[in-house]
């Protein structure tokens, strides 16, 4: 058995990636570059991706570019974004390639295209809102895309980054039987769509908000199940994100819930431990995976709003930092804020 496991591991490391991956399109004649339309983000290659927006009344004080997770779409932010809009923050969320209203649903978009889409929309938003802070917020898979982008040599034109339970459960942390089966499935049944068994969906919850789970289950724009080569691509992306977390080039807030049943604690703590000492983190005892949609979602919305407004401001919840992360404890930030207030700074 040990010999078989070693051979399987060697095969995974040496083989080429077997994915069906979307390719950049050919921009149409007269293409004038990326732009935002009413419910569409036209990306760098002319591909039309679904767009949702929640606009602040009057001129926004900050703008968020939001990235959803695996099999989700821009509606992932339908609870947090209206709250931010009420507080002077405009949010643009787009359906990443292969998800929601975007073309080629179910076909893996690939790291390069997804990262380039993020660069493109961030540049458009920056130009549309000159002088206003731009913050990227990535949830789960969206967090993995954001990590890769901001750790690259061409980070998006944003001022700071929010990572919400980013997908960092890559090859380094996957159990050997899992990754062996995925390696085999991606090569021999690449186009087969695997849906989670009912017993698993009953036991593993992304949030404690039952009403939200029911609404997601009834939403025709959600994707349920995934091709085996898409799952392979996701795990490879998670591995790259896990390894690149220490290279993020903007101030970052990394949040994680103690009850997360989707992205395990170990790789999440390891990724958070790679952050810079000047970054921030928050660990929610009542948090699950989809933290802005949990029952305690309003607590998270307010904390994220605080960071959106000022990356050095105390988090209203007073949530502790993620265990093992090198980030400045929130209690010290609160104490510093009180001292500054007392001396009139």
CSV table of C-alpha atoms in Angstrom, one decimal:
chain,number,residue,atom,x,y,z
A,1,UNK,CA,0.0,0.0,0.0
A,2,UNK,CA,2.9,2.4,0.8
A,3,UNK,CA,4.5,1.6,-2.5
A,4,UNK,CA,1.2,2.3,-4.3
A,5,UNK,CA,0.7,5.6,-2.5
A,6,UNK,CA,4.2,6.7,-3.4
A,7,UNK,CA,3.6,5.8,-7.1
A,8,UNK,CA,0.3,7.6,-7.1
A,9,UNK,CA,1.9,10.7,-5.6
A,10,UNK,CA,4.7,10.7,-8.1
A,11,UNK,CA,2.2,10.4,-11.0
A,12,UNK,CA,0.4,13.4,-9.7
A,13,UNK,CA,3.5,15.5,-9.4
A,14,UNK,CA,4.9,14.6,-12.8
A,15,UNK,CA,1.8,14.6,-15.0
A,16,UNK,CA,0.6,17.6,-17.0
A,17,UNK,CA,-2.7,19.2,-16.1
A,18,UNK,CA,-5.6,17.5,-17.8
A,19,UNK,CA,-8.1,20.4,-17.7
A,20,UNK,CA,-10.5,21.7,-20.2
A,21,UNK,CA,-9.9,25.4,-19.6
A,22,UNK,CA,-11.6,28.4,-21.1
A,23,UNK,CA,-9.5,30.5,-23.4
A,24,UNK,CA,-9.5,34.3,-23.9
A,25,UNK,CA,-11.8,35.4,-26.6
A,26,UNK,CA,-11.0,37.5,-29.7
A,27,UNK,CA,-12.1,41.1,-29.0
A,28,UNK,CA,-14.7,42.2,-31.5
A,29,UNK,CA,-14.0,44.7,-34.2
A,30,UNK,CA,-13.9,48.2,-32.8
A,31,UNK,CA,-13.5,47.0,-29.2
A,32,UNK,CA,-12.7,49.9,-27.0
A,33,UNK,CA,-11.5,48.0,-23.9
A,34,UNK,CA,-13.1,46.8,-20.7
A,35,UNK,CA,-16.2,48.6,-19.4
A,36,UNK,CA,-19.1,48.3,-17.0
A,37,UNK,CA,-22.6,48.1,-18.5
A,38,UNK,CA,-25.9,48.0,-16.5
A,39,UNK,CA,-25.7,44.3,-15.6
A,40,UNK,CA,-22.6,43.2,-17.6
A,41,UNK,CA,-18.8,43.6,-17.1
A,42,UNK,CA,-17.1,43.5,-20.5
A,43,UNK,CA,-13.7,42.1,-19.8
A,44,UNK,CA,-10.3,42.6,-21.5
A,45,UNK,CA,-11.1,40.2,-24.3
A,46,UNK,CA,-14.6,41.3,-24.9
A,47,UNK,CA,-16.2,38.5,-22.9
A,48,UNK,CA,-19.4,39.6,-21.3
A,49,UNK,CA,-19.6,38.6,-17.6
A,50,UNK,CA,-22.6,39.0,-15.4
A,51,UNK,CA,-22.5,42.1,-13.1
A,52,UNK,CA,-24.4,43.1,-10.0
A,53,UNK,CA,-24.0,46.5,-8.4
A,54,UNK,CA,-25.1,48.1,-5.2
A,55,UNK,CA,-24.5,51.9,-5.4
A,56,UNK,CA,-24.0,54.3,-2.5
A,57,UNK,CA,-26.3,57.2,-2.4
A,58,UNK,CA,-24.4,60.2,-3.7
A,59,UNK,CA,-20.7,60.0,-4.3
A,60,UNK,CA,-19.2,56.9,-2.7
A,61,UNK,CA,-16.5,57.1,0.0
A,62,UNK,CA,-15.1,53.8,-1.1
A,63,UNK,CA,-15.7,51.1,-3.8
A,64,UNK,CA,-15.6,47.3,-3.4
A,65,UNK,CA,-14.9,44.9,-6.2
A,66,UNK,CA,-16.3,41.6,-5.0
A,67,UNK,CA,-15.4,38.0,-6.0
A,68,UNK,CA,-17.7,35.1,-5.3
A,69,UNK,CA,-16.8,31.5,-4.4
A,70,UNK,CA,-17.0,28.2,-6.2
A,71,UNK,CA,-20.4,27.5,-7.9
A,72,UNK,CA,-21.7,30.8,-6.6
A,73,UNK,CA,-22.1,34.1,-8.4
A,74,UNK,CA,-22.3,37.8,-7.7
A,75,UNK,CA,-25.4,37.4,-5.6
A,76,UNK,CA,-23.1,36.1,-2.8
A,77,UNK,CA,-22.9,39.7,-1.6
A,78,UNK,CA,-26.7,40.5,-1.6
A,79,UNK,CA,-26.8,40.8,2.2
A,80,UNK,CA,-23.5,42.7,2.9
A,81,UNK,CA,-23.5,45.0,-0.1
A,82,UNK,CA,-26.8,46.9,0.7
A,83,UNK,CA,-25.5,47.5,4.2
A,84,UNK,CA,-22.3,48.9,2.8
A,85,UNK,CA,-24.2,51.0,0.3
A,86,UNK,CA,-26.2,52.6,3.2
A,87,UNK,CA,-22.9,53.6,4.6
A,88,UNK,CA,-21.4,55.2,1.5
A,89,UNK,CA,-19.7,52.2,-0.2
A,90,UNK,CA,-20.5,51.1,-3.7
A,91,UNK,CA,-20.0,47.4,-4.5
A,92,UNK,CA,-19.4,45.8,-7.9
A,93,UNK,CA,-19.6,42.0,-8.0
A,94,UNK,CA,-19.2,40.0,-11.2
A,95,UNK,CA,-19.9,36.4,-12.2
A,96,UNK,CA,-16.5,34.8,-12.8
A,97,UNK,CA,-16.0,32.8,-15.9
A,98,UNK,CA,-18.0,29.6,-15.9
A,99,UNK,CA,-20.4,30.7,-13.2
A,100,UNK,CA,-23.8,32.5,-12.8
A,101,UNK,CA,-24.7,34.6,-15.9
A,102,UNK,CA,-21.3,34.3,-17.5
A,103,UNK,CA,-20.7,32.1,-20.6
A,104,UNK,CA,-19.5,28.5,-20.6
A,105,UNK,CA,-21.1,27.6,-17.3
A,106,UNK,CA,-19.4,24.7,-15.6
A,107,UNK,CA,-16.2,25.0,-17.6
A,108,UNK,CA,-13.2,26.0,-15.5
A,109,UNK,CA,-12.0,29.5,-16.3
A,110,UNK,CA,-8.4,28.9,-15.2
A,111,UNK,CA,-6.2,31.0,-13.0
A,112,UNK,CA,-4.8,33.2,-15.7
A,113,UNK,CA,-8.1,34.4,-17.1
A,114,UNK,CA,-9.7,34.8,-13.7
A,115,UNK,CA,-6.8,36.9,-12.5
A,116,UNK,CA,-6.8,39.0,-15.6
A,117,UNK,CA,-10.5,39.6,-15.3
A,118,UNK,CA,-9.9,40.9,-11.8
A,119,UNK,CA,-7.1,43.2,-13.0
A,120,UNK,CA,-9.4,44.5,-15.7
A,121,UNK,CA,-12.5,45.3,-13.6
A,122,UNK,CA,-10.3,46.9,-10.9
A,123,UNK,CA,-8.7,49.2,-13.4
A,124,UNK,CA,-12.2,50.1,-14.8
A,125,UNK,CA,-13.5,50.9,-11.4
A,126,UNK,CA,-10.4,52.9,-10.5
A,127,UNK,CA,-10.9,55.0,-13.6
A,128,UNK,CA,-14.6,55.4,-13.0
A,129,UNK,CA,-14.1,56.5,-9.3
A,130,UNK,CA,-10.9,58.6,-9.3
A,131,UNK,CA,-9.6,59.5,-5.9
A,132,UNK,CA,-11.8,57.0,-4.1
A,133,UNK,CA,-10.3,54.0,-2.3
A,134,UNK,CA,-10.8,50.7,-4.1
A,135,UNK,CA,-11.0,47.5,-2.1
A,136,UNK,CA,-11.1,43.9,-3.5
A,137,UNK,CA,-13.1,41.4,-1.4
A,138,UNK,CA,-12.8,37.8,-2.2
A,139,UNK,CA,-14.8,34.9,-0.7
A,140,UNK,CA,-13.6,31.3,-0.8
A,141,UNK,CA,-12.5,30.7,-4.4
A,142,UNK,CA,-12.7,34.4,-5.0
A,143,UNK,CA,-10.2,34.8,-2.2
A,144,UNK,CA,-7.8,32.4,-4.0
A,145,UNK,CA,-8.1,34.3,-7.2
A,146,UNK,CA,-7.4,37.5,-5.3
A,147,UNK,CA,-4.3,36.1,-3.5
A,148,UNK,CA,-2.8,35.0,-6.8
A,149,UNK,CA,-3.5,38.4,-8.4
A,150,UNK,CA,-2.1,40.5,-5.5
A,151,UNK,CA,0.9,38.3,-5.1
A,152,UNK,CA,1.8,38.6,-8.8
A,153,UNK,CA,4.1,41.0,-10.4
A,154,UNK,CA,1.1,42.9,-11.7
A,155,UNK,CA,-1.3,43.3,-8.8
A,156,UNK,CA,-4.7,44.9,-9.4
A,157,UNK,CA,-5.0,48.7,-9.0
A,158,UNK,CA,-6.6,48.4,-5.6
A,159,UNK,CA,-5.7,49.9,-2.2
A,160,UNK,CA,-6.4,46.9,0.0
A,161,UNK,CA,-7.7,43.4,0.1
A,162,UNK,CA,-10.3,41.5,2.1
A,163,UNK,CA,-10.0,37.7,2.2
A,164,UNK,CA,-13.1,35.9,3.5
A,165,UNK,CA,-12.3,32.2,4.3
A,166,UNK,CA,-10.1,32.1,1.1
A,167,UNK,CA,-9.9,28.7,-0.6
A,168,UNK,CA,-6.4,27.5,0.4
A,169,UNK,CA,-7.0,23.8,0.7
A,170,UNK,CA,-4.6,22.7,-2.0
A,171,UNK,CA,-2.5,19.6,-2.8
A,172,UNK,CA,-0.2,20.2,0.2
A,173,UNK,CA,-3.1,19.7,2.6
A,174,UNK,CA,-5.4,17.3,0.8
A,175,UNK,CA,-5.5,13.7,2.2
A,176,UNK,CA,-3.7,11.3,-0.2
A,177,UNK,CA,-6.8,9.3,-1.0
A,178,UNK,CA,-8.7,12.5,-2.0
A,179,UNK,CA,-6.0,13.8,-4.4
A,180,UNK,CA,-5.3,10.3,-5.8
A,181,UNK,CA,-9.0,9.9,-6.7
A,182,UNK,CA,-9.2,13.4,-8.1
A,183,UNK,CA,-6.1,12.9,-10.2
A,184,UNK,CA,-7.6,9.7,-11.7
A,185,UNK,CA,-11.1,11.2,-12.2
A,186,UNK,CA,-9.7,14.3,-14.0
A,187,UNK,CA,-7.9,12.1,-16.5
A,188,UNK,CA,-10.4,9.4,-17.1
A,189,UNK,CA,-13.8,11.1,-16.5
A,190,UNK,CA,-12.8,14.8,-17.1
A,191,UNK,CA,-16.2,15.8,-18.3
A,192,UNK,CA,-18.3,14.0,-15.7
A,193,UNK,CA,-20.2,16.2,-13.3
A,194,UNK,CA,-20.0,15.1,-9.7
A,195,UNK,CA,-22.7,16.2,-7.4
A,196,UNK,CA,-22.2,16.0,-3.6
A,197,UNK,CA,-24.2,13.1,-2.1
A,198,UNK,CA,-27.3,14.0,-0.1
A,199,UNK,CA,-25.8,12.6,3.2
A,200,UNK,CA,-22.8,15.0,2.7
A,201,UNK,CA,-24.9,18.1,2.0
A,202,UNK,CA,-27.0,17.3,5.1
A,203,UNK,CA,-23.9,17.0,7.3
A,204,UNK,CA,-21.6,19.8,5.8
A,205,UNK,CA,-23.1,23.3,5.9
A,206,UNK,CA,-21.5,26.4,4.4
A,207,UNK,CA,-23.6,28.6,6.8
A,208,UNK,CA,-25.9,28.4,9.8
A,209,UNK,CA,-28.5,30.5,8.0
A,210,UNK,CA,-31.1,28.0,6.9
A,211,UNK,CA,-33.2,30.5,5.0
A,212,UNK,CA,-30.2,31.5,2.9
A,213,UNK,CA,-29.4,27.8,2.2
A,214,UNK,CA,-32.9,27.3,1.0
A,215,UNK,CA,-32.8,30.4,-1.2
A,216,UNK,CA,-29.5,29.2,-2.7
A,217,UNK,CA,-30.9,25.8,-3.4
A,218,UNK,CA,-33.8,27.4,-5.4
A,219,UNK,CA,-31.6,29.8,-7.3
A,220,UNK,CA,-31.2,28.7,-10.9
A,221,UNK,CA,-28.0,30.7,-11.3
A,222,UNK,CA,-26.2,28.6,-8.7
A,223,UNK,CA,-24.2,25.7,-10.0
A,224,UNK,CA,-24.6,22.4,-8.2
A,225,UNK,CA,-21.9,19.8,-8.8
A,226,UNK,CA,-18.7,20.2,-10.8
A,227,UNK,CA,-16.8,18.5,-13.6
A,228,UNK,CA,-13.9,16.5,-12.3
A,229,UNK,CA,-11.4,18.6,-14.3
A,230,UNK,CA,-12.9,21.7,-12.8
A,231,UNK,CA,-12.4,20.3,-9.3
A,232,UNK,CA,-8.8,19.5,-10.2
A,233,UNK,CA,-8.3,23.1,-11.4
A,234,UNK,CA,-9.8,24.4,-8.2
A,235,UNK,CA,-7.4,22.3,-6.0
A,236,UNK,CA,-4.5,23.5,-8.1
A,237,UNK,CA,-5.6,27.1,-7.6
A,238,UNK,CA,-6.0,26.6,-3.9
A,239,UNK,CA,-2.5,25.2,-3.7
A,240,UNK,CA,-1.1,28.3,-5.5
A,241,UNK,CA,-3.1,30.6,-3.2
A,242,UNK,CA,-1.9,28.8,-0.1
A,243,UNK,CA,1.7,29.2,-1.2
A,244,UNK,CA,1.4,32.8,-2.3
A,245,UNK,CA,-0.4,34.3,0.8
A,246,UNK,CA,2.9,35.8,2.0
A,247,UNK,CA,3.4,37.8,-1.2
A,248,UNK,CA,0.3,40.0,-1.1
A,249,UNK,CA,1.3,43.5,-1.9
A,250,UNK,CA,-1.5,45.6,-0.3
A,251,UNK,CA,-2.8,45.9,3.2
A,252,UNK,CA,-5.0,42.8,3.9
A,253,UNK,CA,-7.7,41.7,6.2
A,254,UNK,CA,-8.1,37.9,6.5
A,255,UNK,CA,-11.2,36.5,8.2
A,256,UNK,CA,-12.1,33.0,9.1
A,257,UNK,CA,-14.9,31.2,11.1
A,258,UNK,CA,-14.3,28.6,13.8
A,259,UNK,CA,-17.2,26.5,12.4
A,260,UNK,CA,-16.0,26.5,8.7
A,261,UNK,CA,-16.8,23.1,7.3
A,262,UNK,CA,-15.6,23.9,3.7
A,263,UNK,CA,-12.0,25.1,4.0
A,264,UNK,CA,-10.3,23.2,6.9
A,265,UNK,CA,-8.6,25.0,9.8
A,266,UNK,CA,-5.1,23.8,9.2
A,267,UNK,CA,-4.4,25.2,5.8
A,268,UNK,CA,-6.3,28.4,6.7
A,269,UNK,CA,-4.2,29.0,9.7
A,270,UNK,CA,-1.0,28.2,7.7
A,271,UNK,CA,-2.0,30.7,5.0
A,272,UNK,CA,-2.8,33.4,7.6
A,273,UNK,CA,0.5,32.8,9.3
A,274,UNK,CA,2.2,33.9,6.1
A,275,UNK,CA,0.7,37.4,6.2
A,276,UNK,CA,2.7,40.5,6.9
A,277,UNK,CA,2.9,41.8,10.4
A,278,UNK,CA,1.1,44.9,9.2
A,279,UNK,CA,-1.9,43.0,7.9
A,280,UNK,CA,-5.0,42.2,9.9
A,281,UNK,CA,-7.0,39.1,10.7
A,282,UNK,CA,-10.2,38.2,12.5
A,283,UNK,CA,-11.4,34.9,13.9
A,284,UNK,CA,-15.1,34.5,14.5
A,285,UNK,CA,-16.2,32.0,17.1
A,286,UNK,CA,-19.7,31.9,15.6
A,287,UNK,CA,-18.6,32.2,12.0
A,288,UNK,CA,-19.1,29.5,9.3
A,289,UNK,CA,-17.8,29.6,5.7
A,290,UNK,CA,-20.1,32.1,4.1
A,291,UNK,CA,-19.6,34.6,6.9
A,292,UNK,CA,-21.5,37.5,5.4
A,293,UNK,CA,-24.5,35.2,5.1
A,294,UNK,CA,-24.4,33.6,8.6
A,295,UNK,CA,-26.8,34.6,11.3
A,296,UNK,CA,-24.1,36.8,12.7
A,297,UNK,CA,-23.5,38.3,9.3
A,298,UNK,CA,-24.2,41.9,10.4
A,299,UNK,CA,-21.3,41.6,12.8
A,300,UNK,CA,-19.0,40.7,9.9
A,301,UNK,CA,-20.5,43.4,7.6
A,302,UNK,CA,-19.7,46.1,10.2
A,303,UNK,CA,-16.1,44.8,10.7
A,304,UNK,CA,-15.5,44.7,7.0
A,305,UNK,CA,-16.9,48.2,6.6
A,306,UNK,CA,-14.5,49.4,9.2
A,307,UNK,CA,-11.6,48.0,7.3
A,308,UNK,CA,-13.0,49.4,4.0
A,309,UNK,CA,-13.1,52.8,5.5
A,310,UNK,CA,-9.7,52.7,7.3
A,311,UNK,CA,-7.3,49.7,7.2
A,312,UNK,CA,-6.0,50.7,10.7
A,313,UNK,CA,-9.4,51.2,12.4
A,314,UNK,CA,-10.5,48.9,15.2
A,315,UNK,CA,-13.0,46.2,14.2
A,316,UNK,CA,-16.3,46.9,16.0
A,317,UNK,CA,-16.7,43.2,17.0
A,318,UNK,CA,-13.4,43.1,18.8
A,319,UNK,CA,-12.9,39.6,17.2
A,320,UNK,CA,-9.5,38.1,18.0
A,321,UNK,CA,-6.9,37.5,15.4
A,322,UNK,CA,-6.5,34.1,13.7
A,323,UNK,CA,-4.4,31.8,15.8
A,324,UNK,CA,-0.8,31.8,14.6
A,325,UNK,CA,-1.1,34.8,12.4
A,326,UNK,CA,1.6,37.5,12.7
A,327,UNK,CA,-1.0,40.3,12.4
A,328,UNK,CA,-1.4,43.0,15.0
A,329,UNK,CA,-3.9,42.0,17.6
A,330,UNK,CA,-7.2,43.9,17.3
A,331,UNK,CA,-7.1,44.6,21.1
A,332,UNK,CA,-3.9,46.6,20.6
A,333,UNK,CA,-5.4,48.5,17.7
A,334,UNK,CA,-8.4,49.4,19.8
A,335,UNK,CA,-6.1,50.5,22.6
A,336,UNK,CA,-4.1,52.6,20.2
A,337,UNK,CA,-7.3,54.2,18.9
A,338,UNK,CA,-8.4,55.1,22.4
A,339,UNK,CA,-5.1,56.7,23.1
A,340,UNK,CA,-5.2,58.8,19.9
A,341,UNK,CA,-8.7,59.9,20.8
A,342,UNK,CA,-7.6,61.0,24.2
A,343,UNK,CA,-4.8,63.1,22.9
A,344,UNK,CA,-6.9,64.5,20.1
A,345,UNK,CA,-5.2,62.8,17.1
